[in-house]
Amino acid sequence: MSCAQTVEEIAPLFDYCRWNSQLADLSKQYAENSPLPHVFLGDFLDADVAGAIAQEFPCAHTEAWIQYKHHNENKLGMAKRELFPPRLGRVADELNSPRFVAWLSQLTSIPGLVADPSMEGGGLHQSGRGGFLNLHTDFSHHHYHQNWRRRVNIILYLNDGWQPQWGGAIELWDSGMKQCFSKYPPRLNHAIIFNTDDRCFHGFPEPLTCPESDTRKSLALYYYTVEQDSKTAPRSTNYRARPSDSATESAMIWLDKTAVDLYSRAKARFGFSDEWASKILGVISRKK
């Protein structure tokens, strides 16, 4: 590689030739994975590209991060594309491009998928020691495009040297919240793609035990279909307790879920931003 060349000029951001050759088999696997259509893909990007974007992932201590810190989650988020480092931004653009979305529609057998360049609720996510995300189903419609129905999630993990004992594996649970049927570790350059609806409970509910110097890092992108005559009412993020959770913990999860629902409704109606909520959470956190 010459000094004038970038990683992207040597390797494609997403190797369509490689993944198209596997598309028929992957689509079959996706549909047959029960009870939730999904796939977990290793070496999702070229290794050099993945390594480069992992290295430039923003530090957790910058002010650009939004705090998602309440009873049901403890993580940081960054959805504004203009704040992304250069290579990470180009990868996000590629995964939101018409060409990639067409590939994703074939993989999932969901026609008419559209990307969300604003990355509402998604983008870069980061959780440090003690971070967690309780089990939940996702909000069903875009907060600012009420006829956009959320259909598919992609989470690309960017954790170089992550150790299994630190936790952080994404858990997929059945619709009745009886048991976890799949767990996938957040390994560098691995991506999970899955349908999202009111039956898809997922999260990483156990607090991370990674060193203070490490964080669980990911790029999360959400895809929608535009519903002309949707009869489905918008649904907020639905957190649920595990069978092993105490009665007190279950009650706290429910109360916090109710507060999140009220905020989501206000956000959709009045156009509140997560940056505004993050500032309030930051003040509350500092007063504790």
Short mmCIF file of C-alpha atoms in Angstrom, two decimals:
data_model
loop_
_atom_site.label_atom_id
_atom_site.label_comp_id
_atom_site.label_asym_id
_atom_site.label_seq_id
_atom_site.Cartn_x
_atom_site.Cartn_y
_atom_site.Cartn_z
CA MET A 1 0.00 0.00 0.00
CA SER A 2 1.48 3.36 -1.00
CA CYS A 3 1.39 6.39 1.27
CA ALA A 4 -1.31 7.95 -0.93
CA GLN A 5 -3.60 4.93 -0.80
CA THR A 6 -6.18 4.23 1.87
CA VAL A 7 -7.41 0.91 3.20
CA GLU A 8 -10.65 1.41 1.26
CA GLU A 9 -8.78 1.76 -2.05
CA ILE A 10 -7.11 -1.62 -1.52
CA ALA A 11 -10.14 -3.50 -0.11
CA PRO A 12 -13.86 -2.85 -0.74
CA LEU A 13 -15.91 -1.67 2.21
CA PHE A 14 -18.32 -4.57 1.64
CA ASP A 15 -17.32 -7.47 -0.61
CA TYR A 16 -20.47 -7.93 -2.71
CA CYS A 17 -18.85 -10.58 -4.90
CA ARG A 18 -18.06 -12.73 -1.89
CA TRP A 19 -21.39 -12.31 -0.14
CA ASN A 20 -23.49 -12.61 -3.31
CA SER A 21 -21.95 -16.02 -3.93
CA GLN A 22 -23.34 -17.14 -0.56
CA LEU A 23 -26.61 -15.24 -0.70
CA ALA A 24 -28.92 -18.15 -1.58
CA ASP A 25 -27.60 -20.32 1.24
CA LEU A 26 -27.58 -17.45 3.72
CA SER A 27 -31.15 -16.47 2.85
CA LYS A 28 -32.27 -20.04 3.46
CA GLN A 29 -30.39 -20.16 6.76
CA TYR A 30 -31.86 -16.80 7.76
CA ALA A 31 -35.42 -17.95 7.17
CA GLU A 32 -34.94 -21.32 8.86
CA ASN A 33 -33.31 -20.02 12.05
CA SER A 34 -36.09 -20.46 14.57
CA PRO A 35 -37.85 -18.97 16.40
CA LEU A 36 -36.35 -15.74 15.02
CA PRO A 37 -35.04 -15.22 11.46
CA HIS A 38 -31.39 -14.20 11.84
CA VAL A 39 -27.78 -14.88 10.86
CA PHE A 40 -24.46 -14.24 12.61
CA LEU A 41 -21.72 -13.52 10.07
CA GLY A 42 -17.98 -13.62 10.70
CA ASP A 43 -15.48 -11.58 8.66
CA PHE A 44 -18.32 -9.27 7.68
CA LEU A 45 -15.95 -6.64 6.29
CA ASP A 46 -12.44 -6.97 4.93
CA ALA A 47 -10.12 -7.60 7.91
CA ASP A 48 -8.03 -4.48 7.21
CA VAL A 49 -11.14 -2.30 6.98
CA ALA A 50 -12.56 -3.74 10.21
CA GLY A 51 -9.27 -3.25 12.02
CA ALA A 52 -9.00 0.33 10.81
CA ILE A 53 -12.50 1.36 11.93
CA ALA A 54 -12.07 -0.39 15.28
CA GLN A 55 -8.91 1.65 15.87
CA GLU A 56 -10.60 4.95 15.09
CA PHE A 57 -13.74 4.26 17.18
CA PRO A 58 -14.33 7.41 19.27
CA CYS A 59 -13.19 7.52 22.89
CA ALA A 60 -15.98 7.22 25.45
CA HIS A 61 -14.94 10.46 27.15
CA THR A 62 -15.78 12.82 24.29
CA GLU A 63 -18.82 15.09 24.67
CA ALA A 64 -20.34 13.89 21.40
CA TRP A 65 -21.87 10.81 23.04
CA ILE A 66 -25.51 10.65 24.11
CA GLN A 67 -26.12 9.01 27.49
CA TYR A 68 -28.67 6.21 27.57
CA LYS A 69 -28.56 5.68 31.31
CA HIS A 70 -31.67 4.51 33.16
CA HIS A 71 -32.82 1.35 34.91
CA ASN A 72 -33.06 -0.71 31.72
CA GLU A 73 -29.82 0.27 30.04
CA ASN A 74 -26.43 1.85 30.57
CA LYS A 75 -24.68 2.74 27.32
CA LEU A 76 -23.53 5.60 25.11
CA GLY A 77 -24.81 6.38 21.63
CA MET A 78 -23.75 8.56 18.70
CA ALA A 79 -26.10 8.81 15.73
CA LYS A 80 -24.98 12.02 14.00
CA ARG A 81 -23.12 11.01 10.84
CA GLU A 82 -21.07 14.22 10.80
CA LEU A 83 -19.48 13.23 14.13
CA PHE A 84 -18.23 9.85 12.89
CA PRO A 85 -14.53 9.35 12.18
CA PRO A 86 -13.83 9.20 8.41
CA ARG A 87 -13.62 5.45 7.83
CA LEU A 88 -16.48 4.62 10.19
CA GLY A 89 -18.60 7.18 8.38
CA ARG A 90 -17.85 5.63 5.00
CA VAL A 91 -18.74 2.16 6.30
CA ALA A 92 -22.05 3.47 7.68
CA ASP A 93 -22.75 5.14 4.33
CA GLU A 94 -22.06 1.89 2.47
CA LEU A 95 -24.36 -0.12 4.74
CA ASN A 96 -27.07 2.49 4.15
CA SER A 97 -26.50 2.57 0.37
CA PRO A 98 -29.14 1.39 -2.14
CA ARG A 99 -26.84 -1.43 -3.28
CA PHE A 100 -26.41 -2.83 0.22
CA VAL A 101 -30.09 -2.41 1.10
CA ALA A 102 -31.01 -4.38 -2.04
CA TRP A 103 -28.64 -7.14 -0.90
CA LEU A 104 -30.22 -7.07 2.55
CA SER A 105 -33.73 -7.35 1.08
CA GLN A 106 -32.65 -10.50 -0.74
CA LEU A 107 -31.07 -11.95 2.40
CA THR A 108 -34.13 -11.34 4.57
CA SER A 109 -36.79 -11.84 1.85
CA ILE A 110 -38.34 -8.52 2.90
CA PRO A 111 -39.00 -6.39 -0.21
CA GLY A 112 -38.89 -2.63 -0.14
CA LEU A 113 -36.45 -2.10 2.72
CA VAL A 114 -35.24 1.46 3.19
CA ALA A 115 -32.25 2.70 5.17
CA ASP A 116 -32.35 5.45 7.77
CA PRO A 117 -29.46 7.88 7.15
CA SER A 118 -30.33 9.68 10.41
CA MET A 119 -29.64 6.41 12.28
CA GLU A 120 -32.39 7.20 14.78
CA GLY A 121 -31.71 5.15 17.93
CA GLY A 122 -28.74 3.49 16.25
CA GLY A 123 -25.32 4.53 14.99
CA LEU A 124 -22.33 3.97 17.24
CA HIS A 125 -22.95 2.32 20.61
CA GLN A 126 -20.48 1.90 23.44
CA SER A 127 -20.73 0.39 26.93
CA GLY A 128 -18.04 0.33 29.58
CA ARG A 129 -17.57 -1.75 32.70
CA GLY A 130 -20.98 -2.17 34.36
CA GLY A 131 -22.82 -1.41 31.12
CA PHE A 132 -25.86 -3.48 30.15
CA LEU A 133 -29.00 -3.53 28.05
CA ASN A 134 -32.03 -5.32 29.46
CA LEU A 135 -34.01 -7.69 27.26
CA HIS A 136 -36.48 -5.89 25.05
CA THR A 137 -38.29 -5.67 21.75
CA ASP A 138 -37.54 -2.57 19.68
CA PHE A 139 -39.67 0.47 18.97
CA SER A 140 -41.84 -0.41 15.99
CA HIS A 141 -41.92 2.82 13.96
CA HIS A 142 -39.49 5.64 13.23
CA HIS A 143 -40.10 8.51 15.65
CA TYR A 144 -40.04 11.16 12.90
CA HIS A 145 -41.50 9.09 10.01
CA GLN A 146 -44.56 7.47 11.51
CA ASN A 147 -45.29 5.37 8.42
CA TRP A 148 -41.82 3.77 8.53
CA ARG A 149 -42.13 0.35 10.12
CA ARG A 150 -38.93 -1.08 11.57
CA ARG A 151 -38.10 -4.50 10.14
CA VAL A 152 -34.40 -5.45 10.31
CA ASN A 153 -31.43 -4.72 12.57
CA ILE A 154 -27.73 -5.04 11.81
CA ILE A 155 -25.22 -4.86 14.65
CA LEU A 156 -21.55 -4.90 13.64
CA TYR A 157 -19.17 -5.54 16.53
CA LEU A 158 -15.88 -3.66 16.69
CA ASN A 159 -14.18 -5.12 19.78
CA ASP A 160 -10.55 -6.04 19.23
CA GLY A 161 -9.32 -8.47 21.89
CA TRP A 162 -12.67 -8.87 23.65
CA GLN A 163 -12.60 -11.68 26.23
CA PRO A 164 -15.59 -14.05 26.72
CA GLN A 165 -15.44 -13.71 30.51
CA TRP A 166 -16.23 -10.00 30.20
CA GLY A 167 -19.77 -10.83 29.05
CA GLY A 168 -21.56 -8.70 26.48
CA ALA A 169 -22.88 -11.52 24.29
CA ILE A 170 -26.17 -10.59 22.66
CA GLU A 171 -28.96 -12.89 23.85
CA LEU A 172 -31.97 -13.80 21.71
CA TRP A 173 -35.02 -14.98 23.68
CA ASP A 174 -38.29 -16.57 22.65
CA SER A 175 -41.45 -14.48 22.43
CA GLY A 176 -42.77 -15.80 25.75
CA MET A 177 -39.54 -14.84 27.55
CA LYS A 178 -39.15 -18.39 28.81
CA GLN A 179 -35.61 -19.08 27.64
CA CYS A 180 -32.63 -17.78 25.69
CA PHE A 181 -32.29 -19.71 22.43
CA SER A 182 -29.10 -18.10 21.06
CA LYS A 183 -26.11 -16.11 22.36
CA TYR A 184 -23.45 -14.48 20.19
CA PRO A 185 -20.25 -12.86 21.50
CA PRO A 186 -19.38 -9.32 20.36
CA ARG A 187 -16.28 -10.32 18.41
CA LEU A 188 -14.46 -7.93 16.11
CA ASN A 189 -15.85 -7.91 12.56
CA HIS A 190 -18.82 -10.16 13.36
CA ALA A 191 -22.31 -8.96 12.52
CA ILE A 192 -25.72 -10.16 13.59
CA ILE A 193 -28.65 -9.47 11.26
CA PHE A 194 -32.16 -10.19 12.52
CA ASN A 195 -35.83 -9.40 12.04
CA THR A 196 -37.23 -7.09 14.67
CA ASP A 197 -40.86 -7.16 15.79
CA ASP A 198 -42.91 -7.56 18.97
CA ARG A 199 -41.68 -11.16 19.42
CA CYS A 200 -37.95 -10.50 19.17
CA PHE A 201 -36.54 -10.08 22.68
CA HIS A 202 -32.82 -9.37 22.76
CA GLY A 203 -30.15 -7.60 24.80
CA PHE A 204 -27.16 -8.17 27.07
CA PRO A 205 -28.70 -7.95 30.55
CA GLU A 206 -25.69 -8.90 32.69
CA PRO A 207 -23.38 -5.95 33.53
CA LEU A 208 -20.07 -6.04 31.68
CA THR A 209 -16.98 -7.00 33.66
CA CYS A 210 -14.39 -5.70 31.18
CA PRO A 211 -11.49 -3.59 32.48
CA GLU A 212 -12.08 0.15 32.83
CA SER A 213 -9.81 0.63 29.82
CA ASP A 214 -12.08 -1.43 27.51
CA THR A 215 -15.59 -0.91 26.15
CA ARG A 216 -18.09 -2.94 24.16
CA LYS A 217 -18.30 -1.18 20.77
CA SER A 218 -20.71 -1.62 17.88
CA LEU A 219 -22.29 0.01 14.84
CA ALA A 220 -26.07 -0.50 14.82
CA LEU A 221 -28.17 0.18 11.72
CA TYR A 222 -31.93 -0.21 11.37
CA TYR A 223 -33.98 -0.75 8.22
CA TYR A 224 -37.64 -0.04 7.56
CA THR A 225 -40.48 -0.54 5.12
CA VAL A 226 -42.77 2.35 4.22
CA GLU A 227 -46.33 1.40 5.13
CA GLN A 228 -49.01 3.22 3.16
CA ASP A 229 -51.99 1.90 5.12
CA SER A 230 -50.46 0.60 8.32
CA LYS A 231 -53.01 -0.60 10.86
CA THR A 232 -50.29 -1.28 13.42
CA ALA A 233 -50.09 1.32 16.18
CA PRO A 234 -46.57 2.54 16.98
CA ARG A 235 -45.02 0.61 19.85
CA SER A 236 -42.25 1.83 22.14
CA THR A 237 -39.28 -0.23 23.30
CA ASN A 238 -40.73 -3.02 25.44
CA TYR A 239 -38.39 -4.12 28.22
CA ARG A 240 -39.14 -7.40 29.97
CA ALA A 241 -37.84 -9.17 33.05
CA ARG A 242 -36.21 -12.59 32.88
CA PRO A 243 -37.75 -15.57 34.71
CA SER A 244 -34.84 -15.40 37.18
CA ASP A 245 -35.37 -11.72 38.03
CA SER A 246 -36.82 -10.89 41.45
CA ALA A 247 -40.26 -9.37 41.91
CA THR A 248 -38.64 -6.06 42.85
CA GLU A 249 -36.42 -6.06 39.77
CA SER A 250 -39.37 -6.99 37.55
CA ALA A 251 -41.35 -4.06 38.96
CA MET A 252 -38.46 -1.66 38.36
CA ILE A 253 -38.10 -2.87 34.77
CA TRP A 254 -41.82 -2.28 34.21
CA LEU A 255 -41.80 1.19 35.78
CA ASP A 256 -38.80 2.27 33.73
CA LYS A 257 -40.37 0.82 30.57
CA THR A 258 -43.47 2.94 31.25
CA ALA A 259 -41.35 6.07 31.60
CA VAL A 260 -39.55 5.27 28.33
CA ASP A 261 -42.92 4.82 26.61
CA LEU A 262 -44.09 8.25 27.78
CA TYR A 263 -40.86 9.83 26.56
CA SER A 264 -41.13 8.07 23.18
CA ARG A 265 -44.67 9.35 22.68
CA ALA A 266 -43.61 12.89 23.56
CA LYS A 267 -40.59 12.57 21.28
CA ALA A 268 -42.76 11.57 18.32
CA ARG A 269 -45.35 14.26 19.00
CA PHE A 270 -43.18 17.22 19.94
CA GLY A 271 -39.90 16.38 18.21
CA PHE A 272 -37.78 16.04 21.33
CA SER A 273 -34.23 14.88 20.68
CA ASP A 274 -32.20 12.26 22.52
CA GLU A 275 -29.51 14.92 23.04
CA TRP A 276 -32.00 16.86 25.18
CA ALA A 277 -32.84 13.78 27.25
CA SER A 278 -29.14 12.92 27.55
CA LYS A 279 -28.39 16.29 29.15
CA ILE A 280 -31.10 15.69 31.76
CA LEU A 281 -29.79 12.20 32.49
CA GLY A 282 -26.28 13.62 32.78
CA VAL A 283 -27.39 16.16 35.38
CA ILE A 284 -29.24 13.47 37.35
CA SER A 285 -26.21 11.17 37.18
CA ARG A 286 -23.87 13.88 38.50
CA LYS A 287 -26.18 14.59 41.45
CA LYS A 288 -26.19 10.94 42.59
#
